PDB file of C-alpha atoms in Angstrom:
ATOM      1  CA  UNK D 168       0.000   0.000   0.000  1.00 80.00           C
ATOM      2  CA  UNK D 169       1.172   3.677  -0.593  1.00 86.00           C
ATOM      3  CA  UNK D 170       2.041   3.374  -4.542  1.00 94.00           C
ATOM      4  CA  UNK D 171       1.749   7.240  -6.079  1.00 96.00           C
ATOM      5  CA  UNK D 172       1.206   7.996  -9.389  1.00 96.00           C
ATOM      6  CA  UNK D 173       1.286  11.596 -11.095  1.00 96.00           C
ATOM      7  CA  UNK D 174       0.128  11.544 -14.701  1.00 96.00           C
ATOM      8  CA  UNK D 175       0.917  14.282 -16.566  1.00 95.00           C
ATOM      9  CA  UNK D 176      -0.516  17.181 -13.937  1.00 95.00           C
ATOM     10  CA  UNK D 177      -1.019  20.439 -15.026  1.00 96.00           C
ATOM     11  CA  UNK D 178      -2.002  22.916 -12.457  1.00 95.00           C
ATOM     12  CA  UNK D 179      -2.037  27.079 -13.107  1.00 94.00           C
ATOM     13  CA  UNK D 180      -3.610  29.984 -11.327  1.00 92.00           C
ATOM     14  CA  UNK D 181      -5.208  32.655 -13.304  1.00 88.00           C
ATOM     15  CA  UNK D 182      -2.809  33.118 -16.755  1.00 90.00           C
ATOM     16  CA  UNK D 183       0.052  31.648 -14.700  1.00 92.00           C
ATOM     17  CA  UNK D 184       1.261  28.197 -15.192  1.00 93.00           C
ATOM     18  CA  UNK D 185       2.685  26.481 -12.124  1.00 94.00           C
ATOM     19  CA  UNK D 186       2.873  22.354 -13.001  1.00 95.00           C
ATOM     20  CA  UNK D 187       3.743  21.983 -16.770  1.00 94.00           C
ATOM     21  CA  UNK D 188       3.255  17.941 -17.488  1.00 93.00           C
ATOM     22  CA  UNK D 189       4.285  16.602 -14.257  1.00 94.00           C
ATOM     23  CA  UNK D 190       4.650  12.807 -13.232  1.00 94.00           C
ATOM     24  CA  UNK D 191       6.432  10.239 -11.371  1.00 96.00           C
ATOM     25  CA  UNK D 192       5.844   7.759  -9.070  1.00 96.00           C
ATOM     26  CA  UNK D 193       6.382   6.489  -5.815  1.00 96.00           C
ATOM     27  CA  UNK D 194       6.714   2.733  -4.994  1.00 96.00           C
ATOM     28  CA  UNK D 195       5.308   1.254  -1.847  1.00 94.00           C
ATOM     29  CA  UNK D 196       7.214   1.813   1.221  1.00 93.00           C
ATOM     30  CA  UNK D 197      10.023   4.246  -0.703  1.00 96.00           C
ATOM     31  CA  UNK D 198      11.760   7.217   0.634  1.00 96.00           C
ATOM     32  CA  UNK D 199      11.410   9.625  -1.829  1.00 97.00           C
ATOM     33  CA  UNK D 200      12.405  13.320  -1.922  1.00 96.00           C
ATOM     34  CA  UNK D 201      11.907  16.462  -4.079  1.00 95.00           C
ATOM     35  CA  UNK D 202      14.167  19.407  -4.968  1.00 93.00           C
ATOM     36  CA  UNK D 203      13.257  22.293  -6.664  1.00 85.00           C
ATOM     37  CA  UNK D 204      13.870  25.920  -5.994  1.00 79.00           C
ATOM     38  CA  UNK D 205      11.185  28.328  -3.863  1.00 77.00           C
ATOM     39  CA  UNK D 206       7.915  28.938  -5.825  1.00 75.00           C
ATOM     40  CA  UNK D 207       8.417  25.851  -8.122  1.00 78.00           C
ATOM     41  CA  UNK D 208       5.004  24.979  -7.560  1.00 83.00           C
ATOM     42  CA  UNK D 209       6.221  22.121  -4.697  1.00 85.00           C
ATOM     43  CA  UNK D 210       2.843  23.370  -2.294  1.00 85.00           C
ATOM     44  CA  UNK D 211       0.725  23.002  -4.617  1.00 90.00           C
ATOM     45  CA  UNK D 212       1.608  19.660  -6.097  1.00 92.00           C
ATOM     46  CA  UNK D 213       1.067  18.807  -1.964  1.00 91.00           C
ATOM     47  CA  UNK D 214      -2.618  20.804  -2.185  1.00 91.00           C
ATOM     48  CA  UNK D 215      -3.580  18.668  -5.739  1.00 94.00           C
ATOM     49  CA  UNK D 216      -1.850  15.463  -4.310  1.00 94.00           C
ATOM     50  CA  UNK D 217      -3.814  15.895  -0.384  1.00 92.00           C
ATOM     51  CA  UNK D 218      -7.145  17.055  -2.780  1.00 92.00           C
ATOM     52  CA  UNK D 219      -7.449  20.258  -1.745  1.00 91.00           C
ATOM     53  CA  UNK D 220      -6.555  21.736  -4.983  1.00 93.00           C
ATOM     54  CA  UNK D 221      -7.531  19.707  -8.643  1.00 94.00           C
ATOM     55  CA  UNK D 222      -5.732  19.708 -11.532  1.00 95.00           C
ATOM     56  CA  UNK D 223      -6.501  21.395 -14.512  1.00 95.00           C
ATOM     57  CA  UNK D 224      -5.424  18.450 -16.516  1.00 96.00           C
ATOM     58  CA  UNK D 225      -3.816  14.837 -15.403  1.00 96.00           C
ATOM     59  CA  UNK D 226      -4.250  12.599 -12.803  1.00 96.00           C
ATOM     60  CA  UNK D 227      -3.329  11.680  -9.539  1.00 96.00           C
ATOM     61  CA  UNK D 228      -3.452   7.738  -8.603  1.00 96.00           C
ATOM     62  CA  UNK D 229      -2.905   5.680  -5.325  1.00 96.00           C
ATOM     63  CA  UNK D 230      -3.071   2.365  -4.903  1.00 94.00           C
ATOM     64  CA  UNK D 231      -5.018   2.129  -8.045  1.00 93.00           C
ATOM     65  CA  UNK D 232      -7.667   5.091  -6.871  1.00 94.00           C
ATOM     66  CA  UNK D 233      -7.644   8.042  -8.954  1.00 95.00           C
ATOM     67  CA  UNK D 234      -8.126  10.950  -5.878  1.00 95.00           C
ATOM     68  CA  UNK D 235      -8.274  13.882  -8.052  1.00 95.00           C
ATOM     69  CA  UNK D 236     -10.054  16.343  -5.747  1.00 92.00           C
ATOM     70  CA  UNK D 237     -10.333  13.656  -2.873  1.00 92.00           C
ATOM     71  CA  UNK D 238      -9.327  14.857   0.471  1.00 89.00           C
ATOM     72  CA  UNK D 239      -8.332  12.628   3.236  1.00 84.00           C
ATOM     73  CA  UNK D 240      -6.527   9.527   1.277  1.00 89.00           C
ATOM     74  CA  UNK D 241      -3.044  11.149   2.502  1.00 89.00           C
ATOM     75  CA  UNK D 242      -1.794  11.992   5.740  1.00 87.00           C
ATOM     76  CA  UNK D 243       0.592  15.295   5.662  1.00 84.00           C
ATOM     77  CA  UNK D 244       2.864  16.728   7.874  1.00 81.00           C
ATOM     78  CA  UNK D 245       3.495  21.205   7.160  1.00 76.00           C
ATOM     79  CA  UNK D 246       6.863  23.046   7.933  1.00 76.00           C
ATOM     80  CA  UNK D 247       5.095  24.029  11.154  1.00 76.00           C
ATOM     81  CA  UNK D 248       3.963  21.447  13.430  1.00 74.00           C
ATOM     82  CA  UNK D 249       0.582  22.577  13.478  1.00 83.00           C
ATOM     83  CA  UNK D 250      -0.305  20.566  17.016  1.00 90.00           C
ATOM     84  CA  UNK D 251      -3.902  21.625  18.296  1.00 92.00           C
ATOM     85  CA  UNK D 252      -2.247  24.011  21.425  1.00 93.00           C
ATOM     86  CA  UNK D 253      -6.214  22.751  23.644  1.00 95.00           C
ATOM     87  CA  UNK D 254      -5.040  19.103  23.018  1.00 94.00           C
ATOM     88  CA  UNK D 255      -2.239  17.025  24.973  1.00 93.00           C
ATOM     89  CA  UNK D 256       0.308  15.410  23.126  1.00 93.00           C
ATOM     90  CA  UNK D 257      -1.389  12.441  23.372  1.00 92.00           C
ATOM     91  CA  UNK D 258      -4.811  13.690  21.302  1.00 90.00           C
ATOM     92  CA  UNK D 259      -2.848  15.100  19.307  1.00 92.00           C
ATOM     93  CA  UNK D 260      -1.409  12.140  17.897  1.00 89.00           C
ATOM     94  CA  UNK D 261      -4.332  10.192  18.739  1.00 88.00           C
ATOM     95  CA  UNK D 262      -6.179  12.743  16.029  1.00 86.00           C
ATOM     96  CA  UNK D 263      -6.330  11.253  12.639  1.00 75.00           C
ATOM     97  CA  UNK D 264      -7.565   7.754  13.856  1.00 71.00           C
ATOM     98  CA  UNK D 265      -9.779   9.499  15.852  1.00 76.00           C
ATOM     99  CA  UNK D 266     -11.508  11.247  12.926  1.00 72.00           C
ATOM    100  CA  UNK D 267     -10.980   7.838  10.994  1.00 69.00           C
ATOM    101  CA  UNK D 268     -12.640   6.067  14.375  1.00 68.00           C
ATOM    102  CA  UNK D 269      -9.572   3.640  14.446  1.00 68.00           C
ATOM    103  CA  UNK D 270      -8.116   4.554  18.182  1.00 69.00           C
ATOM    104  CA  UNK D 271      -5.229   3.230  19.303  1.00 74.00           C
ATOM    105  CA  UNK D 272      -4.065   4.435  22.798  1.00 83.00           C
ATOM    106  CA  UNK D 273      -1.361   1.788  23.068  1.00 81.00           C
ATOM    107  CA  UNK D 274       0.159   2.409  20.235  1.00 82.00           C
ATOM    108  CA  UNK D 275       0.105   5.850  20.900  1.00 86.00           C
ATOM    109  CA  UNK D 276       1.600   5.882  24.070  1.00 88.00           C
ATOM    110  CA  UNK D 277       4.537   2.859  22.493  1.00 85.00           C
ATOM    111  CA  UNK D 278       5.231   5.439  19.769  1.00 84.00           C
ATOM    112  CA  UNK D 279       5.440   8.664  22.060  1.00 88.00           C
ATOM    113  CA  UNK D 280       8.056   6.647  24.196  1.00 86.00           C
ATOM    114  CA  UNK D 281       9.972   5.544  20.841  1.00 80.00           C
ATOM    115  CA  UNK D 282      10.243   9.434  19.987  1.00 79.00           C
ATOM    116  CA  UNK D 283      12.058  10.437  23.554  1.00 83.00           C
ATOM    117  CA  UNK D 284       8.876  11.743  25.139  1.00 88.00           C
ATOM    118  CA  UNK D 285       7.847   9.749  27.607  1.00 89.00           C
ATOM    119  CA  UNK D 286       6.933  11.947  30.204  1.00 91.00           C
ATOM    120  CA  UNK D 287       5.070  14.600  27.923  1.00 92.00           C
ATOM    121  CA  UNK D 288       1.515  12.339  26.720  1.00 92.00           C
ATOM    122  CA  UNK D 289      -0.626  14.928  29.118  1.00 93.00           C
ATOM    123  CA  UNK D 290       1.580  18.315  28.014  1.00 94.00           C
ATOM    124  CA  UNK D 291       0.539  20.630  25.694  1.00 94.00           C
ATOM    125  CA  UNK D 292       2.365  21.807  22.319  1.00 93.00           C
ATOM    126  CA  UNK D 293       3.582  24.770  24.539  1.00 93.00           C
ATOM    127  CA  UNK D 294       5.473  23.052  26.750  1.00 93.00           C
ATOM    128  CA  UNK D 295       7.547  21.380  24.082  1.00 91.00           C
ATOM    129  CA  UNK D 296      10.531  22.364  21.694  1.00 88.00           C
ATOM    130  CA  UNK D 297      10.305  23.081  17.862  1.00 84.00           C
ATOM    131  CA  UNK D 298      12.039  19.240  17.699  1.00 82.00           C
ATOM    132  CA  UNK D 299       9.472  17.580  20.012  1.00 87.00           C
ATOM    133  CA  UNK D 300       6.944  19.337  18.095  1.00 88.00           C
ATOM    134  CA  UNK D 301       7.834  17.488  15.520  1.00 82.00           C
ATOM    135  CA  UNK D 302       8.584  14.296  16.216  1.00 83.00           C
ATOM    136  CA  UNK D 303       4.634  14.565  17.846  1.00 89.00           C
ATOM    137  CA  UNK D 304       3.342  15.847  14.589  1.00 85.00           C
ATOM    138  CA  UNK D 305       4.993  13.154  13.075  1.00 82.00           C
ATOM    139  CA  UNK D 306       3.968  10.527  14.907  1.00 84.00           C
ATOM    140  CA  UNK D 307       0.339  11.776  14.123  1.00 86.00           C
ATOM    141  CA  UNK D 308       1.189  11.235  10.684  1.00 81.00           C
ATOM    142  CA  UNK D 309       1.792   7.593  11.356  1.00 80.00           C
ATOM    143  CA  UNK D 310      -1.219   6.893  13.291  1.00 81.00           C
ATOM    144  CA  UNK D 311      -3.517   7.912  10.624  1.00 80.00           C
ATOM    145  CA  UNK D 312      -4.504   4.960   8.688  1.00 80.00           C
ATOM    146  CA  UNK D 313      -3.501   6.362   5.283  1.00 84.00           C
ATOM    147  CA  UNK D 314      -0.801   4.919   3.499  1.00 88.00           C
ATOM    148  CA  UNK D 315       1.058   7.786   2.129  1.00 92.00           C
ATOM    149  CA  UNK D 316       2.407  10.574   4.070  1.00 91.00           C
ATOM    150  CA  UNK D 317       3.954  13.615   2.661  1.00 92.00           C
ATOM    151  CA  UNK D 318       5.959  15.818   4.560  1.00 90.00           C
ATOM    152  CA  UNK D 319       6.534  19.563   3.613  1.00 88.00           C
ATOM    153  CA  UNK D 320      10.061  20.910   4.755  1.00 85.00           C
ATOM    154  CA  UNK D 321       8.892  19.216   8.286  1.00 81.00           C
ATOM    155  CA  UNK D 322      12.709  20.291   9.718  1.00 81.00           C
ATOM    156  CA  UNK D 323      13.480  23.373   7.886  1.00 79.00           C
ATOM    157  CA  UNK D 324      13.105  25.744  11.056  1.00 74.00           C
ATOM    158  CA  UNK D 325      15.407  23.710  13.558  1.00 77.00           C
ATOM    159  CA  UNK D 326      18.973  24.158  14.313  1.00 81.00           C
ATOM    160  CA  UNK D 327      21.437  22.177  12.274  1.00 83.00           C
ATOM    161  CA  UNK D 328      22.282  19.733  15.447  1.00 82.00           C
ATOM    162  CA  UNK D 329      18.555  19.175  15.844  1.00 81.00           C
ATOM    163  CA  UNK D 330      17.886  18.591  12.342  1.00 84.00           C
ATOM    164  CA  UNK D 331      20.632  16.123  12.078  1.00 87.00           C
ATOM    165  CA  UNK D 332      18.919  13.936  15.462  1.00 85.00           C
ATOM    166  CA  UNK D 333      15.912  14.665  13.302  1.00 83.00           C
ATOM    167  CA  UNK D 334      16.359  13.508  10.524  1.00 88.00           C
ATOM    168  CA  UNK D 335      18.556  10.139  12.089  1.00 88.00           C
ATOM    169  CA  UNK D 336      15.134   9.445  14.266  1.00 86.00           C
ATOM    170  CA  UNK D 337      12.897  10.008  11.366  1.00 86.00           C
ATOM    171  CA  UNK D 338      14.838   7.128   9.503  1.00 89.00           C
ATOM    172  CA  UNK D 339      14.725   5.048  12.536  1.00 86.00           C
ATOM    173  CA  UNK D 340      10.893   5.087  12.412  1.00 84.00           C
ATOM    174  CA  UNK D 341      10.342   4.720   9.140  1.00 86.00           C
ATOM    175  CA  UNK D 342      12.353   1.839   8.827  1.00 85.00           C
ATOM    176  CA  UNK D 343      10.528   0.699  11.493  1.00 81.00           C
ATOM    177  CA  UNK D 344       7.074   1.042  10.190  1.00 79.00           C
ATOM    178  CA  UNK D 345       7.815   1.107   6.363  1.00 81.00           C
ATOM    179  CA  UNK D 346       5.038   3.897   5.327  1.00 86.00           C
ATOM    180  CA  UNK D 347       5.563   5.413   1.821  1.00 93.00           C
ATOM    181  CA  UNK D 348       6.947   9.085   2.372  1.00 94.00           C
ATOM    182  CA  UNK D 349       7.316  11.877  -0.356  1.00 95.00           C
ATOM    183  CA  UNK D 350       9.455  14.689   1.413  1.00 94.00           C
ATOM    184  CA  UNK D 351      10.037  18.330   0.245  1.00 92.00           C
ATOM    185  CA  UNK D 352      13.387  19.710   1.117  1.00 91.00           C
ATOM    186  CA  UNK D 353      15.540  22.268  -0.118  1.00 87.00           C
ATOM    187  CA  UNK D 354      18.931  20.726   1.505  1.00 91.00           C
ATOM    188  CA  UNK D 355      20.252  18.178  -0.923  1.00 94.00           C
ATOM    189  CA  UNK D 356      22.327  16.728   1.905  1.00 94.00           C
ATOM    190  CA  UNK D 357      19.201  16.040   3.573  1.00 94.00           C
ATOM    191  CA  UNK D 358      17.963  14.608   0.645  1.00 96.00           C
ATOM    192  CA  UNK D 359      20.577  12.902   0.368  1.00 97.00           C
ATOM    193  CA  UNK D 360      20.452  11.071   3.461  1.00 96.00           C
ATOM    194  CA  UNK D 361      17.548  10.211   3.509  1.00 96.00           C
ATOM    195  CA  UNK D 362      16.144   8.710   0.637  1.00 96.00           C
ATOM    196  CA  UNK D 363      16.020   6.161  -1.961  1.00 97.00           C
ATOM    197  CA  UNK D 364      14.756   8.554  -4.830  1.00 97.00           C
ATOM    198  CA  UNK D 365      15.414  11.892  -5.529  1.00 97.00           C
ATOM    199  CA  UNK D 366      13.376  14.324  -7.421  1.00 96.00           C
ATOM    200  CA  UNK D 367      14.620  17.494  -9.054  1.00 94.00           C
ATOM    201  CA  UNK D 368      11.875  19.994 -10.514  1.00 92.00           C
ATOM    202  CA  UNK D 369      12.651  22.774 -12.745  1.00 91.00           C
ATOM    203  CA  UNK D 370      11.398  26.643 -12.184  1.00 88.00           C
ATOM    204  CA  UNK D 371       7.942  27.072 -12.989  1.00 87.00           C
ATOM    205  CA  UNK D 372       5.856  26.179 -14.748  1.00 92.00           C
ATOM    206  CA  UNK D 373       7.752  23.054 -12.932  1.00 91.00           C
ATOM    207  CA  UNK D 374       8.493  19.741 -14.255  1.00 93.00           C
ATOM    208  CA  UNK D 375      10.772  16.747 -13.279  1.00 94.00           C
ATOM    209  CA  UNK D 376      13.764  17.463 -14.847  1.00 93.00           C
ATOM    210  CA  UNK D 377      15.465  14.159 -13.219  1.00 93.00           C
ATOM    211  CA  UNK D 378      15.327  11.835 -10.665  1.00 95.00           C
ATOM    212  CA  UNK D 379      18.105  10.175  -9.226  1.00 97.00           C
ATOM    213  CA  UNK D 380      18.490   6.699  -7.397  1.00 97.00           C
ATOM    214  CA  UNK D 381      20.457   7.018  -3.927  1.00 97.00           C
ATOM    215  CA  UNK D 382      22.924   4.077  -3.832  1.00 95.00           C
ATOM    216  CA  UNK D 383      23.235   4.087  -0.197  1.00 96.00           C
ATOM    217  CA  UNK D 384      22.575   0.765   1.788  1.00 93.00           C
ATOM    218  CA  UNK D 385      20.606   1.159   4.615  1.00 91.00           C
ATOM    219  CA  UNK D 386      20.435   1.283   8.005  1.00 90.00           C
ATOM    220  CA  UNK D 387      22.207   4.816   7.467  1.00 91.00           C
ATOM    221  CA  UNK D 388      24.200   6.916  10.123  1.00 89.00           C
ATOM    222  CA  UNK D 389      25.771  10.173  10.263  1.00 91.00           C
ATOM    223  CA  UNK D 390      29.265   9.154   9.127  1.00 93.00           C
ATOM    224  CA  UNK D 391      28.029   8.833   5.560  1.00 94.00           C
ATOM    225  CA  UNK D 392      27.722  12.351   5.323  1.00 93.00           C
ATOM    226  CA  UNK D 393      31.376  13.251   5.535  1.00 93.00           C
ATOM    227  CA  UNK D 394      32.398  10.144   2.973  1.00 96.00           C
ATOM    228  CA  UNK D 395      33.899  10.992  -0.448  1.00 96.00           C
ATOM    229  CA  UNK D 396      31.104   8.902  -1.751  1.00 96.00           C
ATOM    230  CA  UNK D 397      28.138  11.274  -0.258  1.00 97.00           C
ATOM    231  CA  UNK D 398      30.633  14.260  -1.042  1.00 95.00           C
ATOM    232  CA  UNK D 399      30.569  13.161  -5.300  1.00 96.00           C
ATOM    233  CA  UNK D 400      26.501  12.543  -5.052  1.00 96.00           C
ATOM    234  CA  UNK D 401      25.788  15.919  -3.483  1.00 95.00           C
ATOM    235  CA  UNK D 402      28.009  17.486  -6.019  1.00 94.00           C
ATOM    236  CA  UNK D 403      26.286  15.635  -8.861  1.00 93.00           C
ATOM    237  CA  UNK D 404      22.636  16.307  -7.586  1.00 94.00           C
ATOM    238  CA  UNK D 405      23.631  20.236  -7.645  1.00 91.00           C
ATOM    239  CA  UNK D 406      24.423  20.158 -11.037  1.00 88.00           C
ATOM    240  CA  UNK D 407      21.922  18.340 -11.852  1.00 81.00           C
ATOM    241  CA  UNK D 408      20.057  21.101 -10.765  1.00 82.00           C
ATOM    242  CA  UNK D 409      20.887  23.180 -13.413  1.00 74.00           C
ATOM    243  CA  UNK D 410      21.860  27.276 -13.007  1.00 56.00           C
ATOM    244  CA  UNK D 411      18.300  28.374 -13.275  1.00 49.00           C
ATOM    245  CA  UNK D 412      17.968  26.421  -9.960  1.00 49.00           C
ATOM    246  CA  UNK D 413      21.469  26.545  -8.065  1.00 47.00           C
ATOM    247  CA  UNK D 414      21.016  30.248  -7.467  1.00 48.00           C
ATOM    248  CA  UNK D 415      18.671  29.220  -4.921  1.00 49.00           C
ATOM    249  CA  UNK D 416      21.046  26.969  -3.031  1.00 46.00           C
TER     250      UNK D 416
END
């Protein structure tokens, strides 16, 4: 479960285009990630994809349902946490199976351990920092029963150090629980690091201008980042990119 298809998406706003023939896929439980430079249309594919938006030509597919303009068949995760500051962390999470009516306290309370808070299922988002946020918003993500979850720049306001234990926990837990994941990032090192695919969009109107496959066995740790091997990918990816996007890196 979690297979993504884009066909051929277009998507513009008023007389300006922002997705020009988009598609790609994303294979049951794979890691994928996608580059592109600010305003190449990266929210919106999120809007069509989550159904908030529909195209004005192409389709979206998962597992074999078209969900053009159907909300509620993905489970997202914005740059901000977005935690509901009258509910603990434990409703929080608890949230999307509760609107699904598929509750699963122990699970829950298993998974808020496994994320280093134990301690914090009756605080509120308050009393937490930007990187326990997080890893609570995340673990929302998981709990809700749908089986693909994009994330949108979900570490992108944390400290370097933090993003790092970030990212290495988010890696843990997906390996763990195997959900399909496409992640928006503009740090190719992140991208990097973390996935199996890579996808690099143009400007707008945007289109994949090329994916690349991440070599990297996994379990993965932080001492691939300062390898020769990482070093040559992350220098490939950028110029990949193209000069109409590296200005923006």
């Amino acid at each position: 479960m979690g297979e993504l298809s884009i066909e051929h998406l277009f998507k513009a706003y008023g007389n300006h285009p922002v997705l020009a023939d988009m598609h790609f896929t994303v294979n049951e439980g794979e890691f994928v990630s996608i580059l592109g430079p600010s305003g190449s249309g990266k929210s919106t594919l999120f809007h069509l994809i989550g159904g908030i938006l529909e195209p004005d030509a192409g389709d979206i597919w998962l597992d074999g349902e078209k969900i053009n303009g159907k909300r509620g068949s993905i489970s997202y995760t914005p740059q901000t946490p977005s935690l509901l500051p009258w509910r603990s962390i434990l409703k929080n999470v608890m949230l999307g199976g509760e609107i699904q009516g598929n509750i699963d306290k122990n699970e829950a309370i298993e998974l808020i351990e496994y994320a280093g808070l134990s301690g914090y299922e009756n605080a509120y988002p308050f009393e937490l920092s930007g990187g326990m946020k997080q890893r609570a918003a995340f673990i929302r993500s998981l709990l809700s029963p749908q089986p693909l979850i994009c994330l949108d720049e979900p570490f992108s306001a944390l400290d370097e150090f933090t993003r790092l234990e970030m990212q290495k926990w988010l890696l843990s837990i997906w390996q763990e629980h195997h959900r399909s994941i496409l992640f928006v990032t503009h740090n190719i090192e992140e991208a990097i690091f973390l996935s199996d695919r890579i996808i690099v969009l143009s400007q707008t109107p945007a289109y994949v201008k090329e994916i690349f496959t991440i070599p990297f066995s996994r379990p993965r740790d932080e001492d691939l980042l300062l390898t020769e091997e990482f070093l040559a990918w992350k220098k490939t990816i950028y110029r990949g990119l193209g000069n109409d996007v590296q200005k923006n890196y």
